[in-house]
XYZ file of C-alpha atoms in Angstrom:
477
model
C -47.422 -14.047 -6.475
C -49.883 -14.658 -3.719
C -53.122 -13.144 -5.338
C -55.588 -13.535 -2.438
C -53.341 -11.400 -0.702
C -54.183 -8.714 -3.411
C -58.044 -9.467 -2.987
C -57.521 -9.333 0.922
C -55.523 -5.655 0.542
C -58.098 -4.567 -1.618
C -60.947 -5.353 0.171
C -60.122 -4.711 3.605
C -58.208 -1.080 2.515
C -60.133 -0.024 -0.866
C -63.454 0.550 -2.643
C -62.768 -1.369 -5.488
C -65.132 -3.635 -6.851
C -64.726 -7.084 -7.456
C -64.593 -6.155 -11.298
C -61.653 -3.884 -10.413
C -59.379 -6.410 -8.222
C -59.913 -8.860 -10.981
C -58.278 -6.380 -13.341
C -55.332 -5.435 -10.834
C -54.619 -8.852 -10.374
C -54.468 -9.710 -14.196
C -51.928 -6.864 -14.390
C -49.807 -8.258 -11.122
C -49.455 -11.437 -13.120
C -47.544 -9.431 -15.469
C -45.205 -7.759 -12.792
C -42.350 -10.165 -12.767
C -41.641 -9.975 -16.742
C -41.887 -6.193 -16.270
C -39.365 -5.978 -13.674
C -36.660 -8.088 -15.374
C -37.103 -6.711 -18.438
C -36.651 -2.818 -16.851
C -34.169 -3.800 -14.358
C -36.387 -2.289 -11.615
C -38.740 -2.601 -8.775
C -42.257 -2.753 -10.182
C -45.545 -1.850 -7.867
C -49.088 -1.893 -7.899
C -51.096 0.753 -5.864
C -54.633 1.656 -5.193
C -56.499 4.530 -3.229
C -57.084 3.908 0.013
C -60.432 4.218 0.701
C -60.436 7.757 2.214
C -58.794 8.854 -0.943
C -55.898 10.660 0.919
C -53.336 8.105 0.315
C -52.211 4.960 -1.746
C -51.529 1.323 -0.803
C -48.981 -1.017 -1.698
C -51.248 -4.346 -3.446
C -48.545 -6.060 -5.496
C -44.592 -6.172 -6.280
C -42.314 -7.909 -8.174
C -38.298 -7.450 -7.375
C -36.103 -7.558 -10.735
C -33.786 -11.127 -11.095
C -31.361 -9.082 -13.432
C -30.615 -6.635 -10.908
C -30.172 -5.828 -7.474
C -33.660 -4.640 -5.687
C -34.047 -1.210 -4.220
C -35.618 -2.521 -0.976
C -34.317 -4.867 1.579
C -37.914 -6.289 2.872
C -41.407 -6.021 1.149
C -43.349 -3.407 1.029
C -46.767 -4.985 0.137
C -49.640 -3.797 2.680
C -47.473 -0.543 3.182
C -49.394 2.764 2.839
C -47.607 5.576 -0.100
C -47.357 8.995 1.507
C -48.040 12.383 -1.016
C -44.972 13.987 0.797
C -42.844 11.208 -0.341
C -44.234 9.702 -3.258
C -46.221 12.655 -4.652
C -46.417 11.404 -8.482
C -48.659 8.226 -7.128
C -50.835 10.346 -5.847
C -50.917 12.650 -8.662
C -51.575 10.057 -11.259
C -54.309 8.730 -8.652
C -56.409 12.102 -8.634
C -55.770 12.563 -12.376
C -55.196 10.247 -14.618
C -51.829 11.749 -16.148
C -48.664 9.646 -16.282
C -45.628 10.629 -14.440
C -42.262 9.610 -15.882
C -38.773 9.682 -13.730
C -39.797 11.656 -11.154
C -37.236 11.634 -7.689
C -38.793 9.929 -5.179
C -38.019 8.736 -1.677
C -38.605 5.618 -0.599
C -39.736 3.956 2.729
C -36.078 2.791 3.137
C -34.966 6.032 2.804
C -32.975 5.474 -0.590
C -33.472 8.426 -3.495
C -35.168 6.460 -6.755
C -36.087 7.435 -10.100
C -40.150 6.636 -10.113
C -41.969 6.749 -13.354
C -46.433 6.075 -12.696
C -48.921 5.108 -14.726
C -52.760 4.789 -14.549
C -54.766 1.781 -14.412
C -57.866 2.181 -15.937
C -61.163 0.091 -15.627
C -63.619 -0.670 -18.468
C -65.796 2.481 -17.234
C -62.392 5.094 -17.176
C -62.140 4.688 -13.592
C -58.695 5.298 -12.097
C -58.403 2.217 -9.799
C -54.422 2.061 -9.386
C -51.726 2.898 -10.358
C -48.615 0.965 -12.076
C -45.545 1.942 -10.556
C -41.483 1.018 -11.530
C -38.571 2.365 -9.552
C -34.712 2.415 -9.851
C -32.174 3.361 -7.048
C -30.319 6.539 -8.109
C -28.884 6.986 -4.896
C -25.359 6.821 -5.827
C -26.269 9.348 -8.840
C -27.600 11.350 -6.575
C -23.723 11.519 -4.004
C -21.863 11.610 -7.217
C -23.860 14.625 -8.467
C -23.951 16.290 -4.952
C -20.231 15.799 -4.531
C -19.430 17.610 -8.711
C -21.943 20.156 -7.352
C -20.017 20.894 -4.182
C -16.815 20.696 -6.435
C -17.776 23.209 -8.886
C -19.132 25.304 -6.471
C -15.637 25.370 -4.059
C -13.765 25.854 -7.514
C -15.638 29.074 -8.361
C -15.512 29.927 -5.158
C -11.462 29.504 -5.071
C -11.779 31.080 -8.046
C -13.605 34.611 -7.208
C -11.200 34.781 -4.057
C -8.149 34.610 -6.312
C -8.828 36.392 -8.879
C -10.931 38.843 -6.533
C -9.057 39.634 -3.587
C -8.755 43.000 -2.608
C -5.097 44.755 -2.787
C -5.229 44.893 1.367
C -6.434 41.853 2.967
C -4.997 39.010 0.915
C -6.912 35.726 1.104
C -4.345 33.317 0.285
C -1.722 32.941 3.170
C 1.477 35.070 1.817
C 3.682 32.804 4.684
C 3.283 30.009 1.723
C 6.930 28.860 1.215
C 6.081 27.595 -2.663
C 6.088 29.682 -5.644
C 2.211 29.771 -6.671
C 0.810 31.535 -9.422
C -2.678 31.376 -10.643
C -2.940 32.131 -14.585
C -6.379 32.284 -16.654
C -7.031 29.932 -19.963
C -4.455 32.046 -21.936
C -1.580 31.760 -19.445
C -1.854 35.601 -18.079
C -0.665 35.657 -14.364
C -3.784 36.462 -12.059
C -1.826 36.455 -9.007
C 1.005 35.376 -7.582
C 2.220 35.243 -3.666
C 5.418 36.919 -2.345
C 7.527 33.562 -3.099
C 6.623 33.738 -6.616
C 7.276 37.307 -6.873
C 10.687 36.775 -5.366
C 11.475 34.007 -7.891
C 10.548 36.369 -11.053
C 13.263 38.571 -9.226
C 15.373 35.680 -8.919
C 16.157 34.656 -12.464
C 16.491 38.561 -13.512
C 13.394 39.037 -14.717
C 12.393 42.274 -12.446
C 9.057 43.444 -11.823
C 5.807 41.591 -13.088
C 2.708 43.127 -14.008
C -0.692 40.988 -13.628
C -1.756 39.978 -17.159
C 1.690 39.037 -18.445
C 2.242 36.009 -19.813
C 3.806 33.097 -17.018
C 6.235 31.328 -19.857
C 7.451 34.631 -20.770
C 9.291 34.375 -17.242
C 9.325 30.213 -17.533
C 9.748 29.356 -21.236
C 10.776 25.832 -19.771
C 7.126 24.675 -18.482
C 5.303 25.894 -21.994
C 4.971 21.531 -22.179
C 3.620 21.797 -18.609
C 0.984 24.264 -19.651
C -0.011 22.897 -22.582
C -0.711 18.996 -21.244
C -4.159 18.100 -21.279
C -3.523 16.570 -17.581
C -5.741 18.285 -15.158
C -3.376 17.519 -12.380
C 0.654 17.241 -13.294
C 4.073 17.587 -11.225
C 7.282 17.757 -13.410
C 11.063 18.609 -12.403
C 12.434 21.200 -13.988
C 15.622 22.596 -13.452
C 16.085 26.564 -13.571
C 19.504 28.448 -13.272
C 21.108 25.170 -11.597
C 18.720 24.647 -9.504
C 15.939 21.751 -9.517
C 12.082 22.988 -8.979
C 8.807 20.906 -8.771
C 6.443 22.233 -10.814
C 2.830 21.560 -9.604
C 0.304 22.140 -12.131
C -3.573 22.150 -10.853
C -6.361 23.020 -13.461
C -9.706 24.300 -12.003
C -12.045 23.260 -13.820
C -15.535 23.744 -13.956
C -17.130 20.680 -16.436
C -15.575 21.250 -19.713
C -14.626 24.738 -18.986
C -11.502 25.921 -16.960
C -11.642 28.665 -14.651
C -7.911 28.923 -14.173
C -5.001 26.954 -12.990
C -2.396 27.076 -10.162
C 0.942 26.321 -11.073
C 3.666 26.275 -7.839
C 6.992 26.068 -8.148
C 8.917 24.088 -5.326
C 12.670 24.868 -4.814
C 14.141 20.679 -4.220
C 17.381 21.617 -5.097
C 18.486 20.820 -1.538
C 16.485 17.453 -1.588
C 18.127 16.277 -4.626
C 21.487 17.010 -3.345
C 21.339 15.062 -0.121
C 19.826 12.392 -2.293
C 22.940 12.620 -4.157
C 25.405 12.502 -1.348
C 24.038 9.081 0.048
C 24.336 8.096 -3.334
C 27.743 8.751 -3.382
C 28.452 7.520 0.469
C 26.795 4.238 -0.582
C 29.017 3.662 -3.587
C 31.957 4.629 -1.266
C 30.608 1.940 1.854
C 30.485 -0.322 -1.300
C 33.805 -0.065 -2.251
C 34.947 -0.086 0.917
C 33.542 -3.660 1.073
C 34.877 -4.342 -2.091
C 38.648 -3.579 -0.795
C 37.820 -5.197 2.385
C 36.728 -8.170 0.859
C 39.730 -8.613 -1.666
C 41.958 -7.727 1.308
C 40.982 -10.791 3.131
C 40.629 -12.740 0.581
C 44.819 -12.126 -0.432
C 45.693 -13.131 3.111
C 43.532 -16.226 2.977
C 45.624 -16.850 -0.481
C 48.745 -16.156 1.439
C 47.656 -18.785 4.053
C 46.242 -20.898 1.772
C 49.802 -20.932 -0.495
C 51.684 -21.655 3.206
C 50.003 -24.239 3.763
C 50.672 -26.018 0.085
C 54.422 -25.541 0.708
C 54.461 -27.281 3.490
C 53.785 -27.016 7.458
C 54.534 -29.317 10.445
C 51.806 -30.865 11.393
C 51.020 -29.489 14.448
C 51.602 -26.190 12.763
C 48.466 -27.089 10.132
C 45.425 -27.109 12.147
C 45.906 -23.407 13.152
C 46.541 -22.134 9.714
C 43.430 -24.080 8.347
C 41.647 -22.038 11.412
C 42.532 -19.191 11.007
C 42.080 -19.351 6.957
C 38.801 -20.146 7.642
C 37.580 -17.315 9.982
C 39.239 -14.861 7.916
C 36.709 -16.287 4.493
C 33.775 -15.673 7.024
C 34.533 -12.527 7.610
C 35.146 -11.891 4.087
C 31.647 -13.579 3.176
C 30.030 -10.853 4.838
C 31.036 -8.223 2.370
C 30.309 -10.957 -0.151
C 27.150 -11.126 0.243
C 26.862 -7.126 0.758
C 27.987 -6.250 -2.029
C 25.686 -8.888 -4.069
C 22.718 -7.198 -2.487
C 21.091 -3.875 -2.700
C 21.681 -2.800 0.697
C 25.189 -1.489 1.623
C 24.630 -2.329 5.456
C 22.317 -5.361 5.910
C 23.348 -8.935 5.550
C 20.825 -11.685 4.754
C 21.645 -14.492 7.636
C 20.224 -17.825 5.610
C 22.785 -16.725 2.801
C 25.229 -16.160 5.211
C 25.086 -19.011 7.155
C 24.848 -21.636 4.203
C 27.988 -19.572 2.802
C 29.970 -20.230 5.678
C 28.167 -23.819 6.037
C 29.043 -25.096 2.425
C 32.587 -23.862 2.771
C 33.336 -25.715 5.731
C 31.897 -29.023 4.543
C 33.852 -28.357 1.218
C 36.731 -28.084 3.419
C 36.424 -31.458 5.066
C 35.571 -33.269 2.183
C 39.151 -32.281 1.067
C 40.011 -33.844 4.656
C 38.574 -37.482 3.576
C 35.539 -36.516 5.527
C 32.155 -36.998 4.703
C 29.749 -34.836 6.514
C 26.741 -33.446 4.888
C 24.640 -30.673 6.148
C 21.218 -29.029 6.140
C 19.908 -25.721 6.951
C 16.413 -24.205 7.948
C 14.828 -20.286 8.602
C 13.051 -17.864 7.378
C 14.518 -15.716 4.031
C 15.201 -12.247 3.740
C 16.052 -11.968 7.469
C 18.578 -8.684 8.056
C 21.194 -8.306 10.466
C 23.643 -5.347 10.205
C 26.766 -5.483 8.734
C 28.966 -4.952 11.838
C 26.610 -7.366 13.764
C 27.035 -10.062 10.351
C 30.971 -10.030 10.978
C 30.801 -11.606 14.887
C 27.935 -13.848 13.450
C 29.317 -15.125 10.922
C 32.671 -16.084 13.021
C 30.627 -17.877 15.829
C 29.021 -19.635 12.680
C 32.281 -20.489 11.735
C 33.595 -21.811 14.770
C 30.489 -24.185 15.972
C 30.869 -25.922 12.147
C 34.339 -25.869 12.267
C 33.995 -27.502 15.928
C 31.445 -29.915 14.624
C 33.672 -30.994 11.583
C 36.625 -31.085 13.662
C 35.557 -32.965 16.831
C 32.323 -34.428 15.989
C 33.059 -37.463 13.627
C 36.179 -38.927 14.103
C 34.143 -42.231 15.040
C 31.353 -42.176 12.414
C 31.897 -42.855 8.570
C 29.053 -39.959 7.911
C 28.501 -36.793 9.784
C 25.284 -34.428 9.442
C 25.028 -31.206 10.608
C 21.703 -28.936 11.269
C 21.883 -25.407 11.077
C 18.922 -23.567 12.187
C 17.624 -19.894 13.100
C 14.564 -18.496 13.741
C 13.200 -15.330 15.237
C 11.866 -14.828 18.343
C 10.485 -10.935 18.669
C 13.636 -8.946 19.032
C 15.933 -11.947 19.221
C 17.380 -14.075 16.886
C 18.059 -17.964 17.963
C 20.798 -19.875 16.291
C 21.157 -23.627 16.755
C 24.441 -25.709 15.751
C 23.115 -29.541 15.639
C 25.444 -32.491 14.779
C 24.926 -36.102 14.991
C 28.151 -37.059 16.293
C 29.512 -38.402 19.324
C 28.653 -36.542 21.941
C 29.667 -33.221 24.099
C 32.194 -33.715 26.708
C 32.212 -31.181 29.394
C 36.029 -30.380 28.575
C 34.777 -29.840 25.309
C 34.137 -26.579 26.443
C 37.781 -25.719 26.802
C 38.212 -25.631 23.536
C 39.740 -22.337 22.018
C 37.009 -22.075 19.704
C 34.317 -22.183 22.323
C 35.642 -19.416 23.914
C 35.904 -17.575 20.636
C 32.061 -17.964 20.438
C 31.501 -17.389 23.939
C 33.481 -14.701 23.913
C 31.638 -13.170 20.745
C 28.307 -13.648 21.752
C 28.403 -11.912 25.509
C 30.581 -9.048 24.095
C 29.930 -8.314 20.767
C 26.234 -9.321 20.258
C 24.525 -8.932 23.966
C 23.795 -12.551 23.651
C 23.569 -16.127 25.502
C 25.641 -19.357 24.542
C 25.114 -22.653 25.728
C 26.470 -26.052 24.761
C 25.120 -29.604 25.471
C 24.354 -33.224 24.570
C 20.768 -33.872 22.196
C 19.339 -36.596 21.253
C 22.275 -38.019 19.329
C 25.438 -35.574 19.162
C 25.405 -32.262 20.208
C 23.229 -28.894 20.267
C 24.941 -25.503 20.536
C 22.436 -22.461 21.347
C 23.079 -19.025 20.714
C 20.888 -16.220 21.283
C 21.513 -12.222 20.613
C 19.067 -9.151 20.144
C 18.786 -7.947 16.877
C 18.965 -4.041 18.593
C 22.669 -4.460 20.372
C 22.943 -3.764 23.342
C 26.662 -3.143 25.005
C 28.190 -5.151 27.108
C 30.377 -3.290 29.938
C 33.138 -5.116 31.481
């Protein structure tokens, strides 16, 4: 604390006597305890020496909490109109204790003034400790407003006259609004109409609403202030809304509406059922192919000219990537999206498996993101231009290497998807590309995904590129 800054403020501002500064200053020492201990901002001020207003001599900003002002305030004349307790305790010696006050920042505080006496009972300053209530001050604004709009929601309902309705009757909801006790204050047309609905007739105000609703007397009689339930009334399924108004600790009614969702629920039903049925349609789909890939698979154990094999192993293996698709469908959630990473490394490890049976060794990798979706008609050509590029790399790729390795990777590129075929074999040929199962892919990707293919050497081996929209566009001949 710079204390020839209080003698300079004082002498320069006030008619305090050497005697007197001494004395403020002795207390300023003090200011920094009394700050951390309070949790506040803690000021000394002194008349100014016109005796119309006070001036900032000393402060000390709490360590154990956050201070109310951003800069210092020291050498800054107090106002009456703002600070009116300083000046108060200035002119007469009485202590003020949490008084609202605004500060020079503009923030609400709680102010609380005392005296500071010399030896002679002369009021020389004051002793001044401040703590930001502005928050208090919203919060207790925003109850007031609050309580005010609930009464106010209140008188309308519960006072509206018989021929100019406040509450929009066009209100498609059943809403009543009962008092403490249950008794129906008022209802709109809908809820009227609903009484009428489940036989009840005619209403009169004042009767009780579970009389009518025995089946929301739990509703009613939760302590929840706000609480939505289902509730199912003459086959039919309602919302049931309830909204207490309440004032404090008292309630001044609540609104209960009743929402017809029967219609909701059974469209919500329905795709339930149509996704159990697209499941099982997968399901039969997918044991279907997988019986004629036994079939083929039991051909080709009895026997085949050789020639004759190649073709069946082929075709076997286009018809398990098609059936992987509803594989991996039906092992996830969705009944029309297909996760391409598990696709691909399906089809992938399958095709490797196969060729190890063929004395071949050929290991391979794949990278891209997870959980990317493609739909399940999209999945199907996919997965068979998968197919062939591995099945062209295991089949073409190695027959003069002891160890093959293949690269699968896919990435996405804003509304495209790029999939790359890598092997480390020996090399593309240009009459490579005459291959049937190049044209399968070819064919594939311009007509059934929208896409480019491309074919060529890399570094060592060969790179196959294919590229497709994830939105499909249609190809016209």
């Amino acid at each position: 604390m710079k204390y020839n800054r209080v003698e300079e403020l004082c002498s320069l501002h006030t008619n305090l006597s050497v005697a007197d500064v001494q004395k403020i200053s002795e207390i300023v020492v003090t200011l920094p305890l009394i700050a951390d201990l309070n949790k506040a901002n803690v000021f000394v001020d002194c008349p100014t020496k016109d005796g119309k207003h006070a001036l900032v001599v000393a402060e000390a900003v709490p360590k154990t909490t956050k201070s109310v002002y951003k800069k210092t305030v020291v050498g800054k004349l107090v106002y009456e109109a703002f600070e009116p307790s300083v000046l108060f305790t200035l002119r007469t010696g009485k202590p003020m204790f949490l008084n609202r006050a605004l500060t020079q920042e503009g923030k609400t505080v709680d102010q609380s003034v005392v005296p500071i006496i010399a030896n002679d009972n002369r009021i020389i300053g004051t002793l001044i400790m401040e703590k930001d209530i502005s928050e208090q001050v919203r919060y207790q604004q925003k109850m007031e407003a609050l309580s005010e709009a609930t009464k106010t929601l209140s008188g309308i309902l519960i006072g509206m006259t018989e021929n100019r309705p406040i509450i929009p009757e066009v209100i498609e909801e059943s809403l009543f609004f009962i008092d403490q006790e249950g008794k129906i204050l008022y209802s709109n047309p809908a809820a009227s109409n609903l009484i009428q609905e489940i036989g009840k007739g005619d209403f009169t105000p004042g009767d009780l609403l579970i009389d009518y609703f025995p089946i929301i007397k739990g509703i009613l009689n939760d302590s929840e202030e706000l609480l939505v339930q289902e509730v199912n009334i003459l086959n039919k399924v309602f919302q049931v809304k309830k909204i207490t108004l309440g004032q404090h600790v008292k309630s001044n009614g609540i609104f209960v509406i009743f929402k017809n969702i029967t219609e909701l629920r059974e469209k919500e039903r329905e795709l339930i059922v149509k996704s159990v049925a697209i499941r099982e349609i997968h399901h039969r789909v997918k044991n279907n192919l997988q019986t004629v890939a036994s079939l083929l698979r039991l051909q080709i154990r009895r026997g085949l000219p050789e020639e004759s094999k190649v073709h069946f192993v082929e075709s076997l293996n286009r018809i398990s990537s098609i059936a992987s698709v509803h594989e991996i469908i039906l092992a996830n959630s969705s009944v029309d999206d297909v996760d391409i990473y598990s696709l691909i490394e399906k089809i992938g490890n399958m095709l490797v498996v196969e060729a190890e049976h063929e004395n071949q060794k050929v290991s391979i990798s794949y990278s891209g993101p997870p959980h990317l979706l493609i739909k399940s008609n999209k999945a199907v050509s996919v997965a068979l231009v998968i197919n062939e590029l591995i099945q062209n790399c295991v089949k073409h790729a190695f027959n003069s290497i002891n160890e093959g390795k293949i690269s699968v990777q896919f990435a996405q590129y804003g509304n495209e998807i790029h999939v790359q075929v890598i092997d480390n074999g020996k090399g593309y040929t240009p009459k490579s590309k005459n291959s049937l199962g190049l044209e399968i892919v070819g064919m594939i990707v311009k007509h059934d995904l929208s896409g480019d293919f491309s074919i060529g050497p890399a570094e060592t081996g060969t790179i196959a590129l294919v590229r497709f929209p994830i939105d499909r566009e249609v190809v016209e001949e």
